[in-house]
Structures are given as C-alpha cells and as structure tokens.
Short mmCIF file of the N, C-alpha and C atoms (twelve columns), coordinates in Angstrom:
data_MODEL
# 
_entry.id   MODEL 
# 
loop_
_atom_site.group_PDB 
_atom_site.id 
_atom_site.type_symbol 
_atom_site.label_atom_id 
_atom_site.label_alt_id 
_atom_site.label_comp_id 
_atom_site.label_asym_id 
_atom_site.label_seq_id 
_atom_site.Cartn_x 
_atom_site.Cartn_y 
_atom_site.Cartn_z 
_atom_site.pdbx_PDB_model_num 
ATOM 1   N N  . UNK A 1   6.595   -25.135 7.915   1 
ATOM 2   C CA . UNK A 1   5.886   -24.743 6.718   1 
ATOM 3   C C  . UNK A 1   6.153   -23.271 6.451   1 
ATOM 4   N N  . UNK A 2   6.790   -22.738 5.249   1 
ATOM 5   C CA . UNK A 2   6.877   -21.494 4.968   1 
ATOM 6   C C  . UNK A 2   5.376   -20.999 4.773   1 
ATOM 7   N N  . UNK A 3   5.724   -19.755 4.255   1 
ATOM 8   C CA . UNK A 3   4.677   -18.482 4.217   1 
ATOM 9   C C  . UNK A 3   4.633   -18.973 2.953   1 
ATOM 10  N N  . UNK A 4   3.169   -19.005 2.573   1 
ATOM 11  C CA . UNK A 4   2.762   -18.484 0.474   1 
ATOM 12  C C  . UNK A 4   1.420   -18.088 0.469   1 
ATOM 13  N N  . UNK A 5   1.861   -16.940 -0.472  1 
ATOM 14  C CA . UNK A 5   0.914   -16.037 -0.849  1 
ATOM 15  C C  . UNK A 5   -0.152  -16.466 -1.581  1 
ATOM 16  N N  . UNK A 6   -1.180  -15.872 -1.262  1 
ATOM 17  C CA . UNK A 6   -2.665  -16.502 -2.104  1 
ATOM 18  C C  . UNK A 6   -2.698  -15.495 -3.413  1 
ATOM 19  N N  . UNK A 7   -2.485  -16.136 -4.156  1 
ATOM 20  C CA . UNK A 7   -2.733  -15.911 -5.112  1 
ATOM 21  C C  . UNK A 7   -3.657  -16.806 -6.079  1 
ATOM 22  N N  . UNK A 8   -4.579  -15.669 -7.265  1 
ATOM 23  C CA . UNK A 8   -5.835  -16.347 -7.829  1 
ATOM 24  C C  . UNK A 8   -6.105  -15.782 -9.177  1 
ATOM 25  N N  . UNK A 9   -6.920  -16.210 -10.131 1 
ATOM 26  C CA . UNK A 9   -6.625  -15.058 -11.300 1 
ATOM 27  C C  . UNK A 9   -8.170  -14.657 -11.268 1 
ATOM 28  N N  . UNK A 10  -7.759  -13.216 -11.817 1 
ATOM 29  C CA . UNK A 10  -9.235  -12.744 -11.720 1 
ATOM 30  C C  . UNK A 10  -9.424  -11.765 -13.618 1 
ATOM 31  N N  . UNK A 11  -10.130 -12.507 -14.596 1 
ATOM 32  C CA . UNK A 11  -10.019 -11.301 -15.489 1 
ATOM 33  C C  . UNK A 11  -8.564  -11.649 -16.808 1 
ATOM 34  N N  . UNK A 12  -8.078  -12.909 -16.244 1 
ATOM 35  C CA . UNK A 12  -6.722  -12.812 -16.872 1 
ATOM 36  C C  . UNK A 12  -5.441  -12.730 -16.240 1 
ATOM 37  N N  . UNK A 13  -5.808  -12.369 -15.244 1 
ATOM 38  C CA . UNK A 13  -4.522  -11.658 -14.452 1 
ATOM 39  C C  . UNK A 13  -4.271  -11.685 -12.990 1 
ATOM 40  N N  . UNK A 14  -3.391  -12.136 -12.577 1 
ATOM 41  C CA . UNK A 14  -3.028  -12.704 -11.501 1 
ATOM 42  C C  . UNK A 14  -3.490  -11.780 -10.504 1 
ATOM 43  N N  . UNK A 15  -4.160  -12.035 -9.191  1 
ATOM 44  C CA . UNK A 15  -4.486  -11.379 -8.219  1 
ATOM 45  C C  . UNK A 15  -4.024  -11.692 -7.162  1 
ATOM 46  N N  . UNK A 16  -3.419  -11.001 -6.085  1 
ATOM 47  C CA . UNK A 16  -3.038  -11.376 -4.375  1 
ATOM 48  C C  . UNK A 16  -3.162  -10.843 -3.940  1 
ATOM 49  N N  . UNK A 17  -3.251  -11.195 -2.282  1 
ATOM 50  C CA . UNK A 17  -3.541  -9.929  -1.103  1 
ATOM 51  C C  . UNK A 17  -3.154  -8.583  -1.429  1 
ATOM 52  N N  . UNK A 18  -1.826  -8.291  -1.990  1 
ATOM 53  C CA . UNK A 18  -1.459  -7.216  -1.848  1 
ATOM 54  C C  . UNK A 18  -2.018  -6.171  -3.074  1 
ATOM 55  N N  . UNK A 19  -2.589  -6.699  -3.774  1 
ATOM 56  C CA . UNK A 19  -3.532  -6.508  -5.016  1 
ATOM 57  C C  . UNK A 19  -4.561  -4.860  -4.560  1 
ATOM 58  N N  . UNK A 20  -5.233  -4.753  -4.110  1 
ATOM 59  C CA . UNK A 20  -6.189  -4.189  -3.635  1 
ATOM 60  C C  . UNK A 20  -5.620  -3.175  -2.439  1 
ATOM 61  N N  . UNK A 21  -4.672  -3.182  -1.843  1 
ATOM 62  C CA . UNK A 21  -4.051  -2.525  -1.200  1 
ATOM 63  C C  . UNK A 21  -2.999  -1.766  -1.865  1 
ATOM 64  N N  . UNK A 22  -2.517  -1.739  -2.684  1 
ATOM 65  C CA . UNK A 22  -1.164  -0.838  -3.229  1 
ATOM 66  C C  . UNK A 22  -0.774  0.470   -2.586  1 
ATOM 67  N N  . UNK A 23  -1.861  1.348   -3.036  1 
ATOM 68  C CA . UNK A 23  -2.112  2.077   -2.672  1 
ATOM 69  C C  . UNK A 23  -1.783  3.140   -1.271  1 
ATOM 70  N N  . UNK A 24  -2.342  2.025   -0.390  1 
ATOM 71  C CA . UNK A 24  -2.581  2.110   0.923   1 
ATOM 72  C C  . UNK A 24  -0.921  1.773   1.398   1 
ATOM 73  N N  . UNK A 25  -0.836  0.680   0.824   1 
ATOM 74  C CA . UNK A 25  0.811   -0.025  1.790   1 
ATOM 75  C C  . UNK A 25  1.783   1.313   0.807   1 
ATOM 76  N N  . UNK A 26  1.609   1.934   0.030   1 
ATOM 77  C CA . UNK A 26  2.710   2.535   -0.468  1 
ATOM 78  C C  . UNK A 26  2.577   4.377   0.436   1 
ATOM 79  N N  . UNK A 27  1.352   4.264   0.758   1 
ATOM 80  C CA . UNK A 27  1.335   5.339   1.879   1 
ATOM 81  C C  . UNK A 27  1.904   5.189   2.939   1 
ATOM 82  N N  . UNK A 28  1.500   3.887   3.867   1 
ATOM 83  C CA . UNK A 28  2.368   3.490   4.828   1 
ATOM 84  C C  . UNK A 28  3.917   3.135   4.618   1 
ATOM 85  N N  . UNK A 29  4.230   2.775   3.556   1 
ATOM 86  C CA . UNK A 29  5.664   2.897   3.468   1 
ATOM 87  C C  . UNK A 29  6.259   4.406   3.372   1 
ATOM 88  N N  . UNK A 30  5.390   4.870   3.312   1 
ATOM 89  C CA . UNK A 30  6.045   6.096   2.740   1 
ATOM 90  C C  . UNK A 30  5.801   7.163   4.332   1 
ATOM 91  N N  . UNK A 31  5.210   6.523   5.304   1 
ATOM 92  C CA . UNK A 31  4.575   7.321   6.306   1 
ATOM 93  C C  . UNK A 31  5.812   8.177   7.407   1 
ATOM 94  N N  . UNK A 32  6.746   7.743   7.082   1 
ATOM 95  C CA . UNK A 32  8.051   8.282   7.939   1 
ATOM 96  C C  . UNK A 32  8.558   7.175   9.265   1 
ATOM 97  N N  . UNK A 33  8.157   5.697   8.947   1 
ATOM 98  C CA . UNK A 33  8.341   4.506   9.883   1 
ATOM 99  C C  . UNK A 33  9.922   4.699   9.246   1 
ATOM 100 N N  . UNK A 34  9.809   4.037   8.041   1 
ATOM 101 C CA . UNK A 34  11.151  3.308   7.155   1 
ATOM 102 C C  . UNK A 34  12.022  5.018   7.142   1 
ATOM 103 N N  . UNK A 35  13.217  4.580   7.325   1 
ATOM 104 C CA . UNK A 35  14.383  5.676   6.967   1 
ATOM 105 C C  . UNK A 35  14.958  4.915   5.469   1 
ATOM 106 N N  . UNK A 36  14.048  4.912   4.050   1 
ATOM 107 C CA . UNK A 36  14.653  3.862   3.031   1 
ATOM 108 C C  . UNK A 36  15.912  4.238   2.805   1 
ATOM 109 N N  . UNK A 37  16.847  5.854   3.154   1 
ATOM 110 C CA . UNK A 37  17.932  6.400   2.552   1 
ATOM 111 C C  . UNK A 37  18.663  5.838   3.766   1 
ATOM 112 N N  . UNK A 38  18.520  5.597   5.264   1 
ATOM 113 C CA . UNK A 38  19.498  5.412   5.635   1 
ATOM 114 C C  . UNK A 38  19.333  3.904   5.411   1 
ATOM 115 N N  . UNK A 39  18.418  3.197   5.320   1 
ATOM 116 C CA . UNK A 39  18.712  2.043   5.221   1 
ATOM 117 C C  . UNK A 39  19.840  1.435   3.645   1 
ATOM 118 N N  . UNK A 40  19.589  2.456   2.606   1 
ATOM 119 C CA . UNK A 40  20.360  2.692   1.518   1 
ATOM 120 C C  . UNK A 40  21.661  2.632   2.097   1 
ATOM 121 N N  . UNK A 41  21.948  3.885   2.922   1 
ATOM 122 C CA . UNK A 41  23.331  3.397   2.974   1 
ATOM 123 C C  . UNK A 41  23.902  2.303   4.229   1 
ATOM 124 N N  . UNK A 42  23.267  1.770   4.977   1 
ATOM 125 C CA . UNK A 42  23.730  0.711   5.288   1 
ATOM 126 C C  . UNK A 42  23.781  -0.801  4.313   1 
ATOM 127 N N  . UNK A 43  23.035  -0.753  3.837   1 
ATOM 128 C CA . UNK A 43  22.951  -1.520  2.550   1 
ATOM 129 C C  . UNK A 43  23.935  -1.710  1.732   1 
ATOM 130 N N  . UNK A 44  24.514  -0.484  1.610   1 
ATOM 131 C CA . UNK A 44  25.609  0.135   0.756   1 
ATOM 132 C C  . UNK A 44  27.378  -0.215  1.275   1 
ATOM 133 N N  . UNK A 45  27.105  -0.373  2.425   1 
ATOM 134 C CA . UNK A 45  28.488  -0.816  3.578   1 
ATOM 135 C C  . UNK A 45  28.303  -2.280  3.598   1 
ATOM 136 N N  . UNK A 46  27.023  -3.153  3.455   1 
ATOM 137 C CA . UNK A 46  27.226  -4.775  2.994   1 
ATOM 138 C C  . UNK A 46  27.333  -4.870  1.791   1 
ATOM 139 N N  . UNK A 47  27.133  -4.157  1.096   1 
ATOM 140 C CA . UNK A 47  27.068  -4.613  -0.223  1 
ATOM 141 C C  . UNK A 47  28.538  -4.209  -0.964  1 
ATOM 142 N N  . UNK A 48  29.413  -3.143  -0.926  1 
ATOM 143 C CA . UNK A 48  30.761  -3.374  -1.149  1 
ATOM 144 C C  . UNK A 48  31.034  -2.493  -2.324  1 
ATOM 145 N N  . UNK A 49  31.812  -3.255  -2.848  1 
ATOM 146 C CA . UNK A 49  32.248  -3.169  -4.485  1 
ATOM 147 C C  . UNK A 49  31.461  -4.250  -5.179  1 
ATOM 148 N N  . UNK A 50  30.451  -4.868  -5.239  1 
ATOM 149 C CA . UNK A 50  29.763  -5.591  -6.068  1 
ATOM 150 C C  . UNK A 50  29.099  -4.643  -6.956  1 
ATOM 151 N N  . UNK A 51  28.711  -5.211  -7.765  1 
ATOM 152 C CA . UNK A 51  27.839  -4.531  -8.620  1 
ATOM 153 C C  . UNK A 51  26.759  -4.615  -9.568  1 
ATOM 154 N N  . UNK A 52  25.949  -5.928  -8.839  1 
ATOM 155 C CA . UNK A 52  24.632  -6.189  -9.046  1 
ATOM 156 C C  . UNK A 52  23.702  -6.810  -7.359  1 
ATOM 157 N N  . UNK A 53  22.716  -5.933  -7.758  1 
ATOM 158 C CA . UNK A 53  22.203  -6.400  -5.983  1 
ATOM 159 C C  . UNK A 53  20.543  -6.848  -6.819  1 
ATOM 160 N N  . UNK A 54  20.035  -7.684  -6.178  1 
ATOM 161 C CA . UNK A 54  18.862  -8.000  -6.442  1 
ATOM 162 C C  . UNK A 54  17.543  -7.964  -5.076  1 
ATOM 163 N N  . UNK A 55  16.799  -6.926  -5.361  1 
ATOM 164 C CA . UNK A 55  15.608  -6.927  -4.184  1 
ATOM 165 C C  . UNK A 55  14.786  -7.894  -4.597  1 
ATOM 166 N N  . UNK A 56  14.644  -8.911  -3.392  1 
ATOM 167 C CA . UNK A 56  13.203  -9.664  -3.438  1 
ATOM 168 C C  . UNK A 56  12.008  -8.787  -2.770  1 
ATOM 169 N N  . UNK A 57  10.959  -8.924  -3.166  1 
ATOM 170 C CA . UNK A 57  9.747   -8.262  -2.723  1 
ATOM 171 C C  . UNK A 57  9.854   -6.804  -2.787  1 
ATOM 172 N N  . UNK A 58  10.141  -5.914  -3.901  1 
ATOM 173 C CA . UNK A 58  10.773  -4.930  -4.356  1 
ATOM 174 C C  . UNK A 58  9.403   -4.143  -3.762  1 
ATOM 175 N N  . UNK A 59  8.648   -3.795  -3.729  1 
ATOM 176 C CA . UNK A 59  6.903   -3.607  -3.346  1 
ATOM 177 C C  . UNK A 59  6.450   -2.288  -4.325  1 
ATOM 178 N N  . UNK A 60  6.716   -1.172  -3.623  1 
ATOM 179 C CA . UNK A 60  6.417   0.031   -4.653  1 
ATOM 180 C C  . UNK A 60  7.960   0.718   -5.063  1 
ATOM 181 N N  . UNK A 61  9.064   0.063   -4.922  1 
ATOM 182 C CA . UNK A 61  10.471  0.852   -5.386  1 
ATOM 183 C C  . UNK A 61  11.164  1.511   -3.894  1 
ATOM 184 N N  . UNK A 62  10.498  1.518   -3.253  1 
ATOM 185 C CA . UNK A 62  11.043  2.959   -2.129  1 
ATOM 186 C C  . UNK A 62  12.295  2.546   -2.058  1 
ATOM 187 N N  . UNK A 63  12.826  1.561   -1.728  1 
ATOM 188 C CA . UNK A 63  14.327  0.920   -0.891  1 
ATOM 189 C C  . UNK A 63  15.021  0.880   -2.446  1 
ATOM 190 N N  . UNK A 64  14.535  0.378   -3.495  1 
ATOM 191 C CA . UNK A 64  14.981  0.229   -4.496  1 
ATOM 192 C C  . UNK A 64  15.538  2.047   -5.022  1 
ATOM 193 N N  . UNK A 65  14.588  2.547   -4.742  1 
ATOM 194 C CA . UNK A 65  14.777  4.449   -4.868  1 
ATOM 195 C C  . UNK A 65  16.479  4.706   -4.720  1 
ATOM 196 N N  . UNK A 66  15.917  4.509   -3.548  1 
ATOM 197 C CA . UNK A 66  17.285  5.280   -2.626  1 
ATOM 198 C C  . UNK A 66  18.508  4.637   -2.854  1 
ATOM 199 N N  . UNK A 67  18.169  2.965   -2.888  1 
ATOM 200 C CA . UNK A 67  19.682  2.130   -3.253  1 
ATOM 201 C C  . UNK A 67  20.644  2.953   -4.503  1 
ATOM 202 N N  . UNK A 68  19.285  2.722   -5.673  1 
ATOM 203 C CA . UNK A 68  19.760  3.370   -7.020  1 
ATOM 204 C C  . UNK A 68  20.832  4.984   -6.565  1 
ATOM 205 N N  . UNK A 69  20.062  5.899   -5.808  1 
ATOM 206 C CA . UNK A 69  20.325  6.903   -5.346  1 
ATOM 207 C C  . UNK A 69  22.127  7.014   -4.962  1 
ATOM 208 N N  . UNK A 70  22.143  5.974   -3.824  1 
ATOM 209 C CA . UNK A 70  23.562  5.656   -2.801  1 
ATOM 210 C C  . UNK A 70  24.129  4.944   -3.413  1 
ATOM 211 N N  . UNK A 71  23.912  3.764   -4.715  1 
ATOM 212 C CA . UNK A 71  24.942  3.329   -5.633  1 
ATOM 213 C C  . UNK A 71  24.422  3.449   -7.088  1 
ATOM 214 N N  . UNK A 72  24.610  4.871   -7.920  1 
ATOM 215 C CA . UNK A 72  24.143  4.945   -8.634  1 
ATOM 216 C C  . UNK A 72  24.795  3.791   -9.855  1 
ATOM 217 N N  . UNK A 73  26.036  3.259   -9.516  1 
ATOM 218 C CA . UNK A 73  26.947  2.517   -10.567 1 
ATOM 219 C C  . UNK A 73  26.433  0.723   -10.433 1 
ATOM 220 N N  . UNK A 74  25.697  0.797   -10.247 1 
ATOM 221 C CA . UNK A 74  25.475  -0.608  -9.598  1 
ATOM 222 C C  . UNK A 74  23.997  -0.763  -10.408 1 
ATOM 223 N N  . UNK A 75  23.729  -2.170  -10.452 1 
ATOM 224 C CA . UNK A 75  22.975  -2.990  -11.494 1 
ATOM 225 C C  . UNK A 75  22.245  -3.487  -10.429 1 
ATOM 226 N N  . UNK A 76  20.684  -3.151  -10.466 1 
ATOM 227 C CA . UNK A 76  19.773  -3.247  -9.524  1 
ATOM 228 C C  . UNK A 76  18.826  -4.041  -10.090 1 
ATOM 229 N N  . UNK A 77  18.279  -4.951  -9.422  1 
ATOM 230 C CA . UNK A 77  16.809  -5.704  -9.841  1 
ATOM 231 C C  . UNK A 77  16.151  -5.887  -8.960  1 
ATOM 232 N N  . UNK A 78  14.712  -5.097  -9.154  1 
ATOM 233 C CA . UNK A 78  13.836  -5.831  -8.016  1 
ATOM 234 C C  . UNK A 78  12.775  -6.574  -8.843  1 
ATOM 235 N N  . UNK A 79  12.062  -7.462  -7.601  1 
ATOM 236 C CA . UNK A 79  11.283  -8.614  -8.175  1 
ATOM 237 C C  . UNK A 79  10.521  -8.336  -7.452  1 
ATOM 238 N N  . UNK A 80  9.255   -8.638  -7.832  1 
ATOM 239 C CA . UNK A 80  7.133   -8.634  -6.907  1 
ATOM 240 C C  . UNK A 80  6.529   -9.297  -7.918  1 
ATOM 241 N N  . UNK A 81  5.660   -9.742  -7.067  1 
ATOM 242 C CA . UNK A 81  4.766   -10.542 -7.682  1 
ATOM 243 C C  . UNK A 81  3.432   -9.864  -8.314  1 
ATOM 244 N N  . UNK A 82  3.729   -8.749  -7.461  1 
ATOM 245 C CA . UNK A 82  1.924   -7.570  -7.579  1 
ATOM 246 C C  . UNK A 82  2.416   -6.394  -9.192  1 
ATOM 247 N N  . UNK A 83  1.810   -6.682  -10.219 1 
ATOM 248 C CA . UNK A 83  1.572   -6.008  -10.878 1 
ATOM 249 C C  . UNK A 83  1.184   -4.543  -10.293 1 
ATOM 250 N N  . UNK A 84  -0.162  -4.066  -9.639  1 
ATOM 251 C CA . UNK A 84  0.204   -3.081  -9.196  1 
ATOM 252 C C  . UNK A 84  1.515   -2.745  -8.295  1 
ATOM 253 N N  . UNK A 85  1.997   -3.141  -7.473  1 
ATOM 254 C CA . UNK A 85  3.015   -2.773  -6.292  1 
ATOM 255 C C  . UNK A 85  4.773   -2.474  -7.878  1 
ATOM 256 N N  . UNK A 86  4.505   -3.183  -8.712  1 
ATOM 257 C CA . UNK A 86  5.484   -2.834  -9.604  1 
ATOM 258 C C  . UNK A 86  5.241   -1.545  -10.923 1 
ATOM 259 N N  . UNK A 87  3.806   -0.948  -10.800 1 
ATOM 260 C CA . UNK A 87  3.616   -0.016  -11.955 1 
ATOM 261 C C  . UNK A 87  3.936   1.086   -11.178 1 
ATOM 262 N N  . UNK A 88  3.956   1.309   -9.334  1 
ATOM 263 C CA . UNK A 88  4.413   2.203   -8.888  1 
ATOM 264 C C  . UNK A 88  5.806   2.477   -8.536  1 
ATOM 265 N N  . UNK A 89  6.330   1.131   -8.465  1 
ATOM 266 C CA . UNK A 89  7.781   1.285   -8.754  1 
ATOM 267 C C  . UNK A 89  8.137   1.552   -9.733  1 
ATOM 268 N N  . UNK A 90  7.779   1.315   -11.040 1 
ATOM 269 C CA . UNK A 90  8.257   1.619   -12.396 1 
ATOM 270 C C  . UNK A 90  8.216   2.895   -12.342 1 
ATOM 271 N N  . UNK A 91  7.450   3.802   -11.747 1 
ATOM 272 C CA . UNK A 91  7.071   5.414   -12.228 1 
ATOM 273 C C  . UNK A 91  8.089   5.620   -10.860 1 
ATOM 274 N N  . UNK A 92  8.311   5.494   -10.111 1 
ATOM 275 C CA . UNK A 92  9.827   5.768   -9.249  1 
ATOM 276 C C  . UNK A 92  10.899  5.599   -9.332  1 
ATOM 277 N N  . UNK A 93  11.473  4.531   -10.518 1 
ATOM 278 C CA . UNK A 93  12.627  5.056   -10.122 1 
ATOM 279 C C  . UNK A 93  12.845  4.474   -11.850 1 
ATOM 280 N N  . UNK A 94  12.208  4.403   -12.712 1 
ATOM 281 C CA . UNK A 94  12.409  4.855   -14.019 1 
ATOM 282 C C  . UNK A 94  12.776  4.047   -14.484 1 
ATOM 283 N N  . UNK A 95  14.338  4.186   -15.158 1 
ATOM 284 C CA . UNK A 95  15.259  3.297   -16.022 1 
ATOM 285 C C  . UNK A 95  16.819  2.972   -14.592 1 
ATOM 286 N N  . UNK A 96  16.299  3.393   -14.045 1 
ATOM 287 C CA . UNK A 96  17.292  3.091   -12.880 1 
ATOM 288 C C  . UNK A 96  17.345  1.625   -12.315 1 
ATOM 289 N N  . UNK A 97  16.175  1.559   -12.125 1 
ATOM 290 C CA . UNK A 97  16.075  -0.579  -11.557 1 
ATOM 291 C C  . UNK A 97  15.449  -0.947  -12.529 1 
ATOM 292 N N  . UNK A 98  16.219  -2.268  -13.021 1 
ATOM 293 C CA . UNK A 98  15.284  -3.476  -13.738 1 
ATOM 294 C C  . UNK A 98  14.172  -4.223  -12.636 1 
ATOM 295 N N  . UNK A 99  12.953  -4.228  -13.532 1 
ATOM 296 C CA . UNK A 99  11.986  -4.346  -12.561 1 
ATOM 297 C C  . UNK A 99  11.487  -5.831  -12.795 1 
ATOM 298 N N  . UNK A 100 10.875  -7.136  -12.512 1 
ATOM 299 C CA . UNK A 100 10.724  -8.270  -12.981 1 
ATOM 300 C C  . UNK A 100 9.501   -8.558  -11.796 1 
ATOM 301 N N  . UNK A 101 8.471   -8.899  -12.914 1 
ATOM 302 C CA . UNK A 101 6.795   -9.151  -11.847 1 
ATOM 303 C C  . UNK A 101 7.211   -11.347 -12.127 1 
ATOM 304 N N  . UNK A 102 7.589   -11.897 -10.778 1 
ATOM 305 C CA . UNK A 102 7.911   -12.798 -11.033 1 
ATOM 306 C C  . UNK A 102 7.504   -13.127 -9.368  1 
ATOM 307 N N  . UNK A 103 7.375   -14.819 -9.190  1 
ATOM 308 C CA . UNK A 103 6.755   -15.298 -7.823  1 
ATOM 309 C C  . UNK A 103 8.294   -15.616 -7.192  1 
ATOM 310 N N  . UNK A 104 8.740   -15.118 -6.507  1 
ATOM 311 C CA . UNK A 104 10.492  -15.388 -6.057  1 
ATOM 312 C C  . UNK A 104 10.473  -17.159 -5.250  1 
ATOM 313 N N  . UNK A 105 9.210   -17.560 -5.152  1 
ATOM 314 C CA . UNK A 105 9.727   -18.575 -4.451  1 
ATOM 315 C C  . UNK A 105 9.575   -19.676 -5.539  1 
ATOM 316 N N  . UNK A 106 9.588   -19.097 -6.711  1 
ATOM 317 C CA . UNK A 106 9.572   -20.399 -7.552  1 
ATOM 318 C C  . UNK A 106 10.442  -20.051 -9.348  1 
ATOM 319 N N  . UNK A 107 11.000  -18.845 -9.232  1 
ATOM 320 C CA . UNK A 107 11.908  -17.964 -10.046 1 
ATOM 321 C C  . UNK A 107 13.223  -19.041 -9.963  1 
ATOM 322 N N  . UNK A 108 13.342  -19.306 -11.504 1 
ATOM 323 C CA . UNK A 108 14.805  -19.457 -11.612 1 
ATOM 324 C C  . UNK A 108 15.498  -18.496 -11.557 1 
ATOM 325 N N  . UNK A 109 17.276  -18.205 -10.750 1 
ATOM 326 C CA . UNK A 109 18.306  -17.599 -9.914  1 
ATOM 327 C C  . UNK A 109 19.143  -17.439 -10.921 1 
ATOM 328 N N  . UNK A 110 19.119  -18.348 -12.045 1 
ATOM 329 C CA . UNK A 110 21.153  -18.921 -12.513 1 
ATOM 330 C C  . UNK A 110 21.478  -17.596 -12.931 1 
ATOM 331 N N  . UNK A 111 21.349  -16.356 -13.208 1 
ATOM 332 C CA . UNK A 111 22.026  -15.216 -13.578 1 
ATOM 333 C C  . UNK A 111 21.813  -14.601 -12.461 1 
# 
C-alpha cells in the first residue's frame, strides 16, 4: 500500500498535513541539513543536456532555487499539492520555475 496524503477541504480550499506547517518545514529546510546547491549540481551531472526537468513535491522552491540557479537554460516545473508550500516558492524563485498546485499521484504526465 503506498503513502496518501490526507487531504480535506476546509473554507473552499483544499487542506493537508502540510497545510499548517509551511512555515515551520520551510525553516527546517532551510536549517543548514540540505546542501540544495550542491545537491543542484549533482542533479545537474544526471540531468545532462535535457532541457526540461520536472520536481515532484516541489515544497517551498529551495531545490527548485538552486536547480534554476545551476541550469539557468533549462525549463523547470515543480508540482505540490500545498497551496501554502507553493506561495513560498512562488516568491523564491519568481518567473524562473513554472509552478503547478496539483496532487502528483493522480496528475496527468502526457507533456
């Protein structure tokens, strides 16, 4: 049995665990655990000469940041399901990643 997220609507608008935390998990991401730039450029040595990469569970941008950063020529999309976890990515990394608030385990792929 895979993992799925609880999700519920509250108000109109979709709510999940990670809902109420944003905040908090974007501090801890940000706490000096994750190296997101070196992980950028290892990222950057699988990923090639392509030139569209797509993040699932994009959360607040950080990895998405730095990717943009280490391949600035490259066509980025990240995907979350958390409205908040994506208004803080939006204010990080701008017009740089296409951003898409979508449930990945049930998202049509064909592009």
């Amino acid at each position: 049995m895979g993992f799925r997220a609880r999700q519920f609507r509250r108000k109109g608008q979709f709510v999940n665990q990670y809902t109420g935390i944003t905040e908090c998990y974007d501090l801890l991401m940000r706490g000096g655990y994750y190296d997101h730039d070196t992980m950028a450029i290892a990222a950057d040595a699988v990923i090639g000469d392509r030139k569209k990469v797509l993040e699932l569970g994009v959360g607040t941008g950080l990895f998405a940041q730095s990717l943009a950063a280490t391949k600035p020529h490259c066509d980025i999309t990240g995907v979350d399901f958390t409205p908040s976890m994506l208004e803080l990515a939006q204010d990080r990394v701008g017009a740089d990643v296409r951003l898409i608030e979508a449930d990945v385990t049930s998202m049509d792929l064909e592009d």
